[in-house]
Short mmCIF file of C-alpha atoms in Angstrom, two decimals:
data_model
loop_
_atom_site.label_atom_id
_atom_site.label_comp_id
_atom_site.label_asym_id
_atom_site.label_seq_id
_atom_site.Cartn_x
_atom_site.Cartn_y
_atom_site.Cartn_z
CA MET A 1 19.27 14.78 -32.91
CA LYS A 2 19.06 11.00 -32.84
CA TRP A 3 19.98 10.95 -29.17
CA SER A 4 17.19 13.37 -28.35
CA TYR A 5 14.66 10.89 -29.68
CA ILE A 6 16.12 7.88 -27.91
CA GLY A 7 16.24 9.88 -24.69
CA ALA A 8 12.72 11.16 -25.24
CA ILE A 9 11.37 7.63 -25.78
CA VAL A 10 13.13 6.25 -22.68
CA VAL A 11 11.92 9.13 -20.53
CA GLY A 12 8.40 8.97 -21.92
CA ALA A 13 8.14 5.22 -21.37
CA TYR A 14 9.43 5.48 -17.81
CA PHE A 15 6.89 8.13 -16.88
CA LEU A 16 3.96 6.56 -18.70
CA PHE A 17 4.33 2.88 -17.81
CA PRO A 18 2.95 3.08 -14.23
CA LEU A 19 0.01 5.13 -15.48
CA TYR A 20 -0.65 2.52 -18.12
CA VAL A 21 -0.59 -0.15 -15.41
CA LEU A 22 -3.09 1.85 -13.36
CA PHE A 23 -5.30 2.07 -16.44
CA LEU A 24 -5.07 -1.72 -16.99
CA LEU A 25 -5.84 -2.42 -13.35
CA ALA A 26 -8.89 -0.20 -13.46
CA PHE A 27 -10.37 -1.31 -16.79
CA ASN A 28 -9.13 -4.82 -17.52
CA SER A 29 -11.22 -7.63 -16.14
CA PRO A 30 -9.79 -8.85 -12.79
CA THR A 31 -8.94 -12.28 -14.20
CA PHE A 32 -6.24 -10.58 -16.25
CA THR A 33 -5.02 -8.22 -13.53
CA ILE A 34 -5.18 -8.84 -9.80
CA LEU A 35 -6.17 -12.51 -10.06
CA ALA A 36 -3.48 -13.39 -12.59
CA ARG A 37 -0.01 -14.39 -11.55
CA TYR A 38 1.38 -12.76 -14.67
CA PRO A 39 -1.06 -9.93 -15.41
CA ALA A 40 -1.66 -9.13 -19.07
CA LEU A 41 0.24 -6.19 -20.50
CA LEU A 42 -2.45 -5.43 -23.06
CA PRO A 43 -6.02 -4.20 -22.62
CA ILE A 44 -7.57 -7.52 -23.67
CA SER A 45 -10.93 -7.48 -21.90
CA LEU A 46 -11.92 -3.93 -21.13
CA THR A 47 -14.83 -3.48 -18.74
CA LEU A 48 -16.39 -0.72 -16.70
CA ASN A 49 -17.60 -3.26 -14.19
CA ASN A 50 -14.68 -2.73 -11.75
CA LEU A 51 -15.49 0.94 -11.41
CA VAL A 52 -19.24 0.49 -11.29
CA VAL A 53 -19.05 -2.10 -8.50
CA SER A 54 -16.46 -0.25 -6.43
CA LEU A 55 -17.84 3.25 -6.68
CA GLN A 56 -21.36 2.39 -5.58
CA GLY A 57 -22.53 3.16 -2.10
CA SER A 58 -21.09 5.05 0.83
CA ALA A 59 -17.74 3.21 0.87
CA PHE A 60 -16.58 5.63 -1.79
CA ILE A 61 -18.81 8.67 -1.25
CA ASP A 62 -18.00 9.21 2.44
CA PRO A 63 -14.21 9.46 2.08
CA LEU A 64 -14.67 11.47 -1.12
CA ILE A 65 -16.78 14.03 0.71
CA LYS A 66 -14.27 14.12 3.57
CA SER A 67 -11.44 14.72 1.12
CA LEU A 68 -13.36 17.47 -0.67
CA GLU A 69 -14.31 19.17 2.61
CA THR A 70 -10.80 19.02 3.98
CA ALA A 71 -9.12 20.22 0.79
CA THR A 72 -11.52 23.14 0.39
CA LEU A 73 -11.21 24.11 4.04
CA VAL A 74 -7.41 23.98 3.78
CA GLY A 75 -7.57 26.25 0.72
CA VAL A 76 -9.78 28.75 2.53
CA ILE A 77 -7.80 28.83 5.80
CA THR A 78 -4.57 29.10 3.83
CA LEU A 79 -5.83 32.08 1.82
CA ILE A 80 -7.19 33.87 4.91
CA LEU A 81 -3.71 33.77 6.43
CA ALA A 82 -1.55 33.89 3.31
CA VAL A 83 -3.15 36.80 1.41
CA PRO A 84 -2.43 39.36 4.16
CA ALA A 85 0.95 37.79 4.84
CA GLY A 86 1.92 37.79 1.18
CA TYR A 87 0.88 41.41 0.81
CA GLY A 88 2.61 42.42 4.04
CA LEU A 89 5.85 40.71 3.02
CA SER A 90 5.80 42.39 -0.39
CA ARG A 91 5.63 45.79 1.31
CA LEU A 92 8.40 45.10 3.83
CA PRO A 93 12.06 45.78 3.00
CA ARG A 94 13.84 42.73 1.61
CA THR A 95 16.15 42.51 4.62
CA VAL A 96 13.10 41.91 6.82
CA ALA A 97 10.94 39.92 4.43
CA TYR A 98 13.62 37.45 3.40
CA PRO A 99 14.35 35.99 6.88
CA ILE A 100 10.62 35.65 7.52
CA LEU A 101 10.15 33.70 4.27
CA VAL A 102 13.11 31.47 5.12
CA LEU A 103 11.65 30.84 8.57
CA LEU A 104 8.35 29.81 6.98
CA LEU A 105 10.02 27.53 4.45
CA VAL A 106 12.25 25.88 7.05
CA THR A 107 9.20 25.07 9.16
CA ASN A 108 7.74 23.58 6.03
CA MET A 109 10.50 21.00 6.22
CA MET A 110 9.68 19.82 9.74
CA PRO A 111 8.54 16.21 9.50
CA ALA A 112 4.77 15.78 9.66
CA ILE A 113 5.16 12.55 11.59
CA VAL A 114 7.07 14.41 14.35
CA ILE A 115 4.58 17.27 14.57
CA GLY A 116 1.57 15.03 14.01
CA ILE A 117 1.87 12.87 17.13
CA PRO A 118 1.85 15.66 19.76
CA ILE A 119 -0.92 17.35 17.75
CA ALA A 120 -2.94 14.11 17.78
CA VAL A 121 -2.55 13.90 21.56
CA GLU A 122 -3.71 17.53 21.96
CA PHE A 123 -6.59 17.06 19.51
CA ILE A 124 -7.94 14.14 21.51
CA LYS A 125 -8.21 16.45 24.53
CA LEU A 126 -9.74 19.23 22.41
CA HIS A 127 -12.22 16.89 20.66
CA LEU A 128 -10.65 17.74 17.31
CA PHE A 129 -9.50 14.14 16.77
CA GLU A 130 -11.26 12.46 13.81
CA SER A 131 -12.53 15.86 12.68
CA VAL A 132 -12.17 17.53 9.30
CA VAL A 133 -11.46 20.90 10.93
CA GLY A 134 -8.59 19.47 12.95
CA LEU A 135 -7.05 17.83 9.91
CA ALA A 136 -7.44 21.00 7.83
CA LEU A 137 -5.73 23.05 10.55
CA ALA A 138 -2.79 20.64 10.55
CA GLN A 139 -2.48 20.44 6.76
CA THR A 140 -2.46 24.24 6.57
CA LEU A 141 0.99 24.01 8.16
CA ILE A 142 2.26 22.55 4.89
CA THR A 143 0.34 24.79 2.50
CA LEU A 144 0.66 28.14 4.27
CA PRO A 145 4.42 28.72 3.70
CA LEU A 146 4.08 27.77 0.05
CA ALA A 147 1.00 29.96 -0.52
CA THR A 148 2.59 32.89 1.32
CA PHE A 149 5.61 32.55 -0.91
CA ILE A 150 3.54 32.49 -4.11
CA LEU A 151 1.45 35.47 -3.00
CA GLN A 152 4.48 37.46 -1.89
CA GLY A 153 5.73 37.08 -5.46
CA THR A 154 2.36 38.06 -6.88
CA PHE A 155 1.97 41.19 -4.77
CA SER A 156 5.61 42.19 -5.33
CA SER A 157 4.96 42.30 -9.05
CA ILE A 158 2.20 44.89 -8.61
CA PRO A 159 3.79 48.35 -8.99
CA GLN A 160 3.90 50.28 -5.74
CA ASP A 161 2.98 53.42 -7.73
CA LEU A 162 -0.42 52.04 -8.52
CA GLU A 163 -1.15 51.71 -4.85
CA ASN A 164 0.36 55.09 -3.97
CA GLN A 165 -1.86 56.70 -6.60
CA ALA A 166 -4.93 55.25 -4.94
CA ARG A 167 -3.66 56.32 -1.54
CA VAL A 168 -3.26 59.90 -2.79
CA ASP A 169 -6.80 59.73 -4.07
CA GLY A 170 -7.85 58.88 -0.54
CA ALA A 171 -8.44 55.13 -0.66
CA GLY A 172 -7.83 53.35 2.65
CA LEU A 173 -6.07 50.02 3.00
CA LEU A 174 -9.24 47.94 2.67
CA ARG A 175 -10.44 49.94 -0.31
CA ARG A 176 -7.05 49.58 -2.02
CA LEU A 177 -7.03 45.90 -1.23
CA PHE A 178 -10.44 45.13 -2.64
CA SER A 179 -10.59 47.42 -5.65
CA ILE A 180 -6.98 47.35 -6.82
CA LEU A 181 -4.74 44.72 -5.31
CA LEU A 182 -6.97 41.66 -5.11
CA PRO A 183 -8.32 41.91 -8.68
CA ILE A 184 -4.79 42.22 -10.11
CA ALA A 185 -3.51 39.44 -7.86
CA ALA A 186 -6.44 37.13 -8.69
CA PRO A 187 -4.44 34.63 -10.81
CA GLY A 188 -1.82 34.27 -8.08
CA ILE A 189 -4.51 33.87 -5.44
CA ALA A 190 -6.25 31.23 -7.53
CA ALA A 191 -2.96 29.37 -7.98
CA ALA A 192 -2.25 29.51 -4.25
CA PHE A 193 -5.72 28.13 -3.52
CA LEU A 194 -5.46 25.32 -6.05
CA ILE A 195 -1.96 24.30 -4.98
CA SER A 196 -3.12 24.20 -1.34
CA TRP A 197 -6.16 22.22 -2.41
CA MET A 198 -3.97 19.75 -4.26
CA PHE A 199 -1.59 19.30 -1.35
CA SER A 200 -4.44 18.52 1.00
CA TRP A 201 -6.07 16.18 -1.51
CA ASP A 202 -2.80 14.23 -1.60
CA GLU A 203 -1.82 14.44 2.04
CA PHE A 204 -1.41 11.16 3.88
CA THR A 205 0.67 11.52 7.07
CA TYR A 206 -1.48 13.99 9.00
CA ALA A 207 -4.60 12.28 7.68
CA ILE A 208 -3.67 8.86 9.04
CA LEU A 209 -2.50 10.30 12.38
CA LEU A 210 -5.44 12.65 12.95
CA ILE A 211 -8.36 10.82 11.25
CA PRO A 212 -7.35 7.16 11.37
CA PHE A 213 -10.83 5.63 11.17
CA HIS A 214 -13.30 7.37 8.86
CA SER A 215 -10.69 9.16 6.86
CA THR A 216 -10.01 10.94 3.61
CA LEU A 217 -9.49 9.11 0.31
CA PRO A 218 -5.71 8.47 0.52
CA VAL A 219 -6.04 6.75 3.90
CA THR A 220 -9.15 4.87 2.75
CA ILE A 221 -7.30 3.62 -0.31
CA TYR A 222 -4.44 2.52 1.94
CA SER A 223 -6.70 0.59 4.29
CA ASP A 224 -8.65 -0.96 1.40
CA VAL A 225 -5.48 -2.28 -0.12
CA THR A 226 -4.03 -3.59 3.15
CA ARG A 227 -7.31 -5.35 3.88
CA GLY A 228 -7.18 -7.06 0.51
CA ASN A 229 -9.97 -5.00 -1.02
CA LEU A 230 -7.76 -4.45 -4.05
CA LEU A 231 -10.31 -3.67 -6.72
CA ALA A 232 -11.87 -0.91 -4.66
CA GLY A 233 -8.43 0.50 -3.89
CA VAL A 234 -7.59 0.63 -7.58
CA ALA A 235 -10.91 2.12 -8.64
CA PHE A 236 -10.69 4.81 -5.93
CA SER A 237 -7.11 5.49 -6.99
CA LEU A 238 -8.17 6.21 -10.54
CA VAL A 239 -11.02 8.54 -9.61
CA PHE A 240 -8.80 10.16 -7.02
CA THR A 241 -6.00 10.80 -9.52
CA LEU A 242 -7.95 12.34 -12.37
CA PRO A 243 -8.77 15.76 -10.81
CA VAL A 244 -5.18 16.20 -9.68
CA ILE A 245 -3.77 15.47 -13.11
CA VAL A 246 -6.19 18.00 -14.59
CA LEU A 247 -5.13 20.55 -11.96
CA THR A 248 -1.46 19.83 -12.60
CA PHE A 249 -1.93 20.70 -16.26
CA ALA A 250 -3.91 23.81 -15.35
CA LEU A 251 -1.13 24.90 -13.02
CA GLN A 252 1.74 23.93 -15.32
CA LYS A 253 2.69 27.61 -15.55
CA TYR A 254 3.26 27.78 -11.81
CA LEU A 255 5.13 24.49 -11.51
CA ARG A 256 8.32 25.92 -12.90
CA GLY A 257 11.82 25.32 -11.68
CA GLU A 258 12.64 29.04 -11.44
CA TYR A 259 9.67 29.34 -9.18
CA LEU A 260 10.34 26.31 -7.01
CA ALA A 261 14.02 27.18 -6.69
CA GLY A 262 13.30 30.87 -6.13
CA GLY A 263 12.21 30.20 -2.57
CA ILE A 264 15.76 29.49 -1.59
CA LYS A 265 17.50 31.62 -4.15
CA GLY A 266 15.73 34.87 -3.24
CA MET B 1 9.10 51.49 8.56
CA LYS B 2 5.36 51.21 8.77
CA LEU B 3 3.59 48.91 11.16
CA THR B 4 0.75 47.66 8.96
CA PRO B 5 2.77 45.13 6.89
CA PHE B 6 4.06 43.60 10.10
CA LEU B 7 0.58 43.22 11.52
CA LEU B 8 -0.52 41.54 8.29
CA VAL B 9 2.35 39.05 8.37
CA LEU B 10 1.92 38.28 12.05
CA PRO B 11 -1.06 35.86 11.91
CA ALA B 12 0.60 33.56 9.37
CA VAL B 13 3.92 33.51 11.20
CA GLY B 14 2.15 33.07 14.52
CA TYR B 15 0.16 30.16 13.16
CA ILE B 16 3.23 28.38 11.84
CA VAL B 17 5.24 28.94 15.00
CA ALA B 18 2.42 27.95 17.32
CA PHE B 19 1.40 24.79 15.50
CA SER B 20 4.73 23.66 14.20
CA PHE B 21 7.54 24.73 16.50
CA PHE B 22 5.70 24.09 19.76
CA PRO B 23 4.63 20.53 18.89
CA THR B 24 8.17 19.81 17.70
CA VAL B 25 9.66 21.07 20.97
CA ASP B 26 6.94 19.20 22.83
CA ALA B 27 7.79 16.00 20.94
CA VAL B 28 11.47 16.27 21.80
CA TYR B 29 10.69 17.03 25.45
CA LEU B 30 8.21 14.17 25.82
CA SER B 31 10.67 11.75 24.24
CA PHE B 32 13.00 12.27 27.21
CA GLN B 33 10.28 11.55 29.75
CA ASP B 34 10.26 8.16 31.42
CA PRO B 35 7.06 6.43 32.61
CA HIS B 36 7.49 7.95 36.08
CA GLY B 37 7.51 11.51 34.78
CA GLY B 38 11.23 12.10 35.25
CA LEU B 39 13.66 13.03 32.53
CA SER B 40 15.85 10.21 31.30
CA LEU B 41 17.11 8.35 28.28
CA HIS B 42 14.70 5.50 29.07
CA ASN B 43 12.84 5.68 25.73
CA TYR B 44 16.06 5.81 23.77
CA GLN B 45 17.43 2.74 25.54
CA GLU B 46 14.15 0.98 24.81
CA LEU B 47 14.48 1.91 21.13
CA THR B 48 17.54 -0.30 20.74
CA TYR B 49 15.23 -3.32 21.11
CA PHE B 50 13.37 -2.16 18.04
CA ASN B 51 16.42 -2.13 15.80
CA ILE B 52 16.66 1.64 15.64
CA GLY B 53 20.16 1.30 14.18
CA GLY B 54 18.83 -0.71 11.24
CA ALA B 55 16.04 1.81 10.67
CA VAL B 56 18.54 4.68 10.64
CA LEU B 57 20.80 2.84 8.22
CA ASP B 58 17.94 1.93 5.89
CA THR B 59 16.59 5.48 5.97
CA VAL B 60 19.98 6.88 5.02
CA LEU B 61 20.28 4.24 2.30
CA VAL B 62 16.89 5.09 0.81
CA THR B 63 17.61 8.81 1.01
CA VAL B 64 21.00 8.58 -0.70
CA GLY B 65 19.84 6.00 -3.25
CA ALA B 66 16.67 7.85 -4.18
CA LEU B 67 18.51 11.17 -4.45
CA LEU B 68 21.10 9.62 -6.78
CA ILE B 69 18.43 8.05 -8.98
CA GLN B 70 16.45 11.28 -9.08
CA LEU B 71 19.48 13.40 -9.92
CA ALA B 72 20.55 10.98 -12.68
CA LEU B 73 17.06 10.77 -14.18
CA GLY B 74 16.52 14.47 -13.60
CA PHE B 75 19.64 15.24 -15.61
CA LEU B 76 18.50 12.87 -18.36
CA VAL B 77 15.06 14.48 -18.57
CA ALA B 78 16.43 18.01 -18.34
CA SER B 79 19.07 17.46 -21.02
CA VAL B 80 16.53 15.90 -23.37
CA LEU B 81 14.11 18.78 -22.75
CA SER B 82 16.81 21.44 -23.16
CA ARG B 83 17.10 20.49 -26.85
CA GLU B 84 14.67 21.32 -29.61
CA PHE B 85 12.88 18.45 -31.29
CA PHE B 86 9.48 17.51 -32.63
CA GLY B 87 7.17 16.48 -29.79
CA LYS B 88 9.08 18.35 -27.09
CA LYS B 89 5.91 19.99 -25.77
CA ALA B 90 4.18 16.61 -25.45
CA LEU B 91 7.16 15.12 -23.65
CA SER B 92 7.47 17.98 -21.19
CA THR B 93 3.78 17.53 -20.37
CA ILE B 94 4.28 13.79 -19.86
CA THR B 95 7.20 14.38 -17.51
CA ILE B 96 5.12 16.42 -15.06
CA ILE B 97 2.23 13.95 -14.84
CA PRO B 98 3.70 12.05 -11.85
CA MET B 99 3.52 15.29 -9.84
CA GLY B 100 -0.24 15.04 -10.15
CA VAL B 101 -0.43 11.40 -9.08
CA ALA B 102 -0.96 11.01 -5.36
CA THR B 103 1.80 9.26 -3.44
CA VAL B 104 -0.67 6.62 -2.27
CA VAL B 105 -1.73 5.89 -5.83
CA ALA B 106 1.87 5.72 -7.01
CA ALA B 107 2.63 3.28 -4.19
CA ILE B 108 -0.29 1.02 -5.04
CA THR B 109 0.51 1.02 -8.75
CA PHE B 110 4.11 0.09 -8.02
CA SER B 111 2.99 -2.63 -5.64
CA PHE B 112 1.17 -4.22 -8.60
CA ILE B 113 4.21 -3.80 -10.82
CA PHE B 114 6.57 -5.36 -8.28
CA GLN B 115 5.07 -8.35 -6.47
CA THR B 116 6.74 -11.17 -4.61
CA SER B 117 5.67 -13.57 -7.33
CA GLY B 118 4.18 -12.38 -10.58
CA GLY B 119 3.22 -8.77 -11.12
CA TYR B 120 3.62 -6.60 -14.19
CA ALA B 121 7.42 -6.40 -14.06
CA ASN B 122 7.56 -10.17 -13.79
CA THR B 123 5.22 -10.56 -16.76
CA ILE B 124 7.88 -8.87 -18.88
CA ILE B 125 10.76 -10.78 -17.30
CA HIS B 126 8.88 -14.07 -17.48
CA SER B 127 8.08 -13.70 -21.17
CA LEU B 128 11.69 -12.78 -21.95
CA PHE B 129 13.67 -15.12 -19.69
CA GLY B 130 11.12 -17.57 -18.34
CA THR B 131 12.01 -16.81 -14.72
CA ASN B 132 10.42 -14.96 -11.87
CA VAL B 133 12.06 -12.39 -9.61
CA ASN B 134 11.08 -11.95 -5.98
CA TRP B 135 11.56 -8.20 -5.59
CA TYR B 136 11.33 -8.43 -1.82
CA GLN B 137 13.90 -11.20 -1.38
CA THR B 138 16.33 -9.08 0.64
CA SER B 139 15.91 -5.85 2.54
CA LEU B 140 18.13 -4.13 0.02
CA SER B 141 15.96 -5.18 -2.92
CA SER B 142 12.84 -4.08 -0.98
CA LEU B 143 14.46 -0.71 -0.41
CA ILE B 144 15.33 -0.43 -4.09
CA VAL B 145 11.66 -0.94 -4.99
CA VAL B 146 10.84 1.95 -2.64
CA MET B 147 13.55 4.09 -4.23
CA LEU B 148 12.25 3.36 -7.75
CA ALA B 149 8.66 4.18 -6.86
CA ASP B 150 9.72 7.34 -5.08
CA SER B 151 11.90 8.39 -7.99
CA TRP B 152 9.06 7.96 -10.44
CA LYS B 153 6.90 10.28 -8.39
CA ASN B 154 9.58 12.86 -7.61
CA THR B 155 11.96 13.05 -10.57
CA PRO B 156 9.73 15.69 -12.23
CA ILE B 157 10.41 18.30 -9.56
CA VAL B 158 14.16 17.62 -9.76
CA SER B 159 14.18 17.85 -13.54
CA LEU B 160 12.17 21.09 -13.45
CA ILE B 161 14.76 22.65 -11.16
CA LEU B 162 17.70 21.35 -13.22
CA LEU B 163 16.05 22.50 -16.44
CA ALA B 164 15.70 26.00 -15.00
CA GLY B 165 19.39 25.89 -14.17
CA MET B 166 20.45 24.59 -17.58
CA SER B 167 18.54 27.27 -19.43
CA SER B 168 20.51 29.86 -17.45
CA ILE B 169 23.87 28.60 -18.80
CA PRO B 170 24.99 30.61 -21.86
CA ARG B 171 25.05 28.46 -25.04
CA GLU B 172 28.36 30.07 -26.12
CA LEU B 173 30.17 28.22 -23.33
CA TYR B 174 29.25 24.89 -24.92
CA TYR B 175 30.14 26.05 -28.43
CA SER B 176 33.60 27.26 -27.49
CA ALA B 177 34.25 24.12 -25.42
CA ALA B 178 33.20 21.97 -28.39
CA ILE B 179 35.52 23.92 -30.68
CA ASP B 180 38.35 23.34 -28.20
CA GLY B 181 37.66 19.62 -28.54
CA ALA B 182 35.70 18.81 -25.36
CA GLY B 183 33.34 15.87 -25.83
CA PRO B 184 29.80 15.65 -24.39
CA PHE B 185 31.02 14.05 -21.15
CA ARG B 186 33.70 16.66 -20.48
CA ARG B 187 31.29 19.46 -21.36
CA PHE B 188 28.87 18.03 -18.82
CA VAL B 189 31.49 17.72 -16.07
CA HIS B 190 33.26 21.03 -16.68
CA ILE B 191 30.42 23.32 -17.75
CA THR B 192 27.02 21.92 -16.74
CA LEU B 193 27.83 20.62 -13.27
CA PRO B 194 29.74 23.67 -11.90
CA ASN B 195 27.14 26.08 -13.26
CA LEU B 196 24.30 24.07 -11.75
CA ARG B 197 25.83 23.90 -8.28
CA SER B 198 23.25 26.02 -6.52
CA PHE B 199 20.36 24.44 -8.44
CA ILE B 200 21.56 20.96 -7.48
CA GLY B 201 21.77 22.21 -3.91
CA VAL B 202 18.18 23.42 -4.00
CA ALA B 203 17.01 20.13 -5.47
CA LEU B 204 18.96 18.17 -2.85
CA ILE B 205 17.52 20.17 0.04
CA LEU B 206 13.95 20.04 -1.25
CA ARG B 207 14.06 16.33 -2.06
CA GLY B 208 16.46 15.18 0.64
CA VAL B 209 14.30 16.39 3.49
CA GLN B 210 11.25 14.78 1.90
CA GLU B 211 13.27 11.62 1.40
CA PHE B 212 13.99 11.31 5.13
CA ASN B 213 10.27 11.81 5.66
CA ILE B 214 9.24 9.23 3.11
CA PHE B 215 6.28 7.48 4.71
CA ALA B 216 3.27 6.47 2.62
CA LEU B 217 5.37 4.73 -0.05
CA PRO B 218 7.32 2.37 2.22
CA LEU B 219 4.26 1.82 4.41
CA ILE B 220 2.26 0.55 1.43
CA LEU B 221 5.07 -1.17 -0.48
CA ILE B 222 7.00 -2.92 2.27
CA GLY B 223 5.16 -2.27 5.53
CA ASP B 224 7.96 -2.54 8.07
CA HIS B 225 10.12 -5.15 6.37
CA PRO B 226 12.57 -3.55 6.83
CA PRO B 227 11.40 -0.52 8.84
CA LEU B 228 12.49 3.02 7.99
CA LEU B 229 12.51 5.71 10.67
CA THR B 230 9.06 7.01 9.69
CA THR B 231 7.39 3.61 9.50
CA LEU B 232 9.08 2.69 12.79
CA VAL B 233 7.67 5.84 14.40
CA TYR B 234 4.23 5.04 13.03
CA ASN B 235 4.32 1.42 14.17
CA LEU B 236 5.50 2.33 17.66
CA TYR B 237 2.79 4.99 17.77
CA THR B 238 -0.05 2.67 16.76
CA THR B 239 1.10 -0.21 18.97
CA THR B 240 1.86 1.76 22.15
CA PHE B 241 -0.86 4.43 21.95
CA PRO B 242 -1.76 6.30 24.19
CA GLU B 243 1.86 6.01 25.38
CA VAL B 244 3.74 8.05 22.80
CA GLY B 245 7.17 8.41 24.41
CA LEU B 246 8.78 5.60 22.47
CA ALA B 247 7.40 6.77 19.10
CA LEU B 248 8.53 10.31 19.86
CA ALA B 249 12.03 9.14 20.71
CA ALA B 250 12.25 7.58 17.24
CA ALA B 251 10.71 10.76 15.80
CA THR B 252 13.39 12.84 17.55
CA VAL B 253 16.10 10.69 15.98
CA LEU B 254 14.48 11.39 12.60
CA LEU B 255 14.34 15.12 13.34
CA GLY B 256 18.02 15.10 14.29
CA PHE B 257 18.97 13.49 10.99
CA ILE B 258 16.92 16.00 9.01
CA LEU B 259 18.53 18.96 10.75
CA VAL B 260 22.03 17.52 10.22
CA PHE B 261 21.25 16.82 6.57
CA MET B 262 20.00 20.37 5.99
CA GLY B 263 23.13 21.75 7.61
CA VAL B 264 25.45 19.59 5.52
CA VAL B 265 23.75 20.42 2.21
CA ILE B 266 23.67 24.14 2.93
CA LYS B 267 27.34 24.02 3.86
CA LEU B 268 28.34 21.98 0.80
CA THR B 269 26.52 24.03 -1.79
CA GLY B 270 27.58 27.30 -0.21
CA GLY B 271 24.57 28.88 1.47
CA ARG B 272 25.63 32.42 0.64
CA SER B 273 25.80 31.86 -3.12
CA THR B 274 22.19 30.75 -3.27
#
C-alpha cells in the first residue's frame, strides 16, 4: 500500500510540474519568470497583465481564427469520408475489412515531413499554398484513418438485425442511414469529430510546411518564441492548451488502451 | 458479397492513397534527380556535407532513449494505477493531461525549465547545491532534454496501453507465484513482461514511428544543435527552397529508417500473435 502512495506522488509530480511551470509563466509577473535568471518556483506576484497585453489585437485573433477554421474543416472533411467508410467496413467480411484498416493505419505512419514537401510544391502550383483549405486537406491524412477506425467500431456494434428489419420494412440505404444508423452512432461520430478536431488543433508539421507565414496557433507560438516574443508565446500557449485539456477529459472514455491497441490487435 | 460497402469505403481509401502514397513515391523519385534532370545519387553525395551520419545517429539515439524512458515510466504509471488506493481516479486523470497539451506548448514549457543558464530546473539545483547546470553543454545532454520533454508528453499513451495489457493478466497468476516465493521483481520479469509482449509491441510501433518523426520538440528546444533527421530535412528545405532535392534525399533516409523499424518491431513481437 505504502508503495502505491510513493509511486502515485512521484508520478503525479512528474506530470504536474511542467503544467505548474506554464501556469507560473503565464500569471507570475515577468520579473520573476522570463526576466529572472533563477525564476521563482512560487506564485509570488500573480497578475493578469501578461495575458491582457498579449491577447489584445490581431496578433492573437488571426492565428486563433485560422486554427479554428482549419480544425473545424478537418473535422468536417474527415467525417464526410470516414462515416461512409466506417459503415462500409463494418458491413464487409473481416477478411476484407481488416487489410483495408491496416493499410489505412500504415499510411498513418508515413512521416508528415516526407509527404509535406512534395505536397507543398504541388500546392504552390495549385494556389493552395498558405490556404486553410490546403492545410485541412493535408491534415485529414492523419485524422481519416483514426476516424475510420473509430467509426468502424461504432457501426460494428450496431446489430445487423436492426438494419435488416428496416430493410424488410422497405427502407432504402439512405433512409436506414439517417433514421437508424446515424442516430445510434452519434456518440462515436461526435468522438471521431472531436478527436480529428484536436489533432488538427495540435498539428505542427504540415502547418509549418504549408502555411509558413500567416499560420495557425502552433506555428505562431513557435515563431513568437524564436523571435524572442516570449510573453506572447506563453500567453498564447495557455489559451491554446485549455480547450484541448477540456476535450481530453470529455473524451477520456475513448482514450483507452484497449481502443488504441485494438487497431493493431484486431 | 455486395458492392455497396465497397463503394462506401472507396473514397476514404482513394483519398489516403492519392494524397499519401503518391507524394511519398514522388518524394523518393525526386530525391534521386540531379540538377540536370537525370537520375543519380547526386543529392545523397551532397548530404554527406551536412553530417547526415550524425543526424541518423542522433535520431536513433533519441528514438531508443525516449522509448526506454517511456516504457519505464509507462510501467511505473501502469503498475501504480493497476492497484486500488484512495485518489486513484484523480491520479489517472492527472496522467492523461499531457495528451491534451500541444507538442509546441510542451516544448516551450520545457525550454523554460531547461535553459543554458538559469531556468526552473536550475532554480531547484541552485537552491540545493549552489551550482548551475548547462543542459545544452554537449549534444548528448541536449538530446536528453528532448527525450525528457517528449517522454512527458507521450508517456500517457504508453501507460494506457500497458494498463490495458496488465488488466488482462489473471490475478491468480500473481498469487500463486507469490505463494511459490517469487518476489515483486521476479513476478514482473516472469509474469508481467511475457504476458504484455504484444501490448509492448503495439506501444513500441505506435511510439517508435512517432519518435523517428519527432520534429516540433527538437526544433523548439535545440534548433539544429545537433540536427535530427527531421530538423535536418526542414532546414535543408527552408534554405534551398524551391530546390527540394536535397531535403527529399534526407527525407528518404528518414523514410527508410521508419520502414526498417516497423519491420523489425513487427518481427520481434510476432506479427501473427497480435
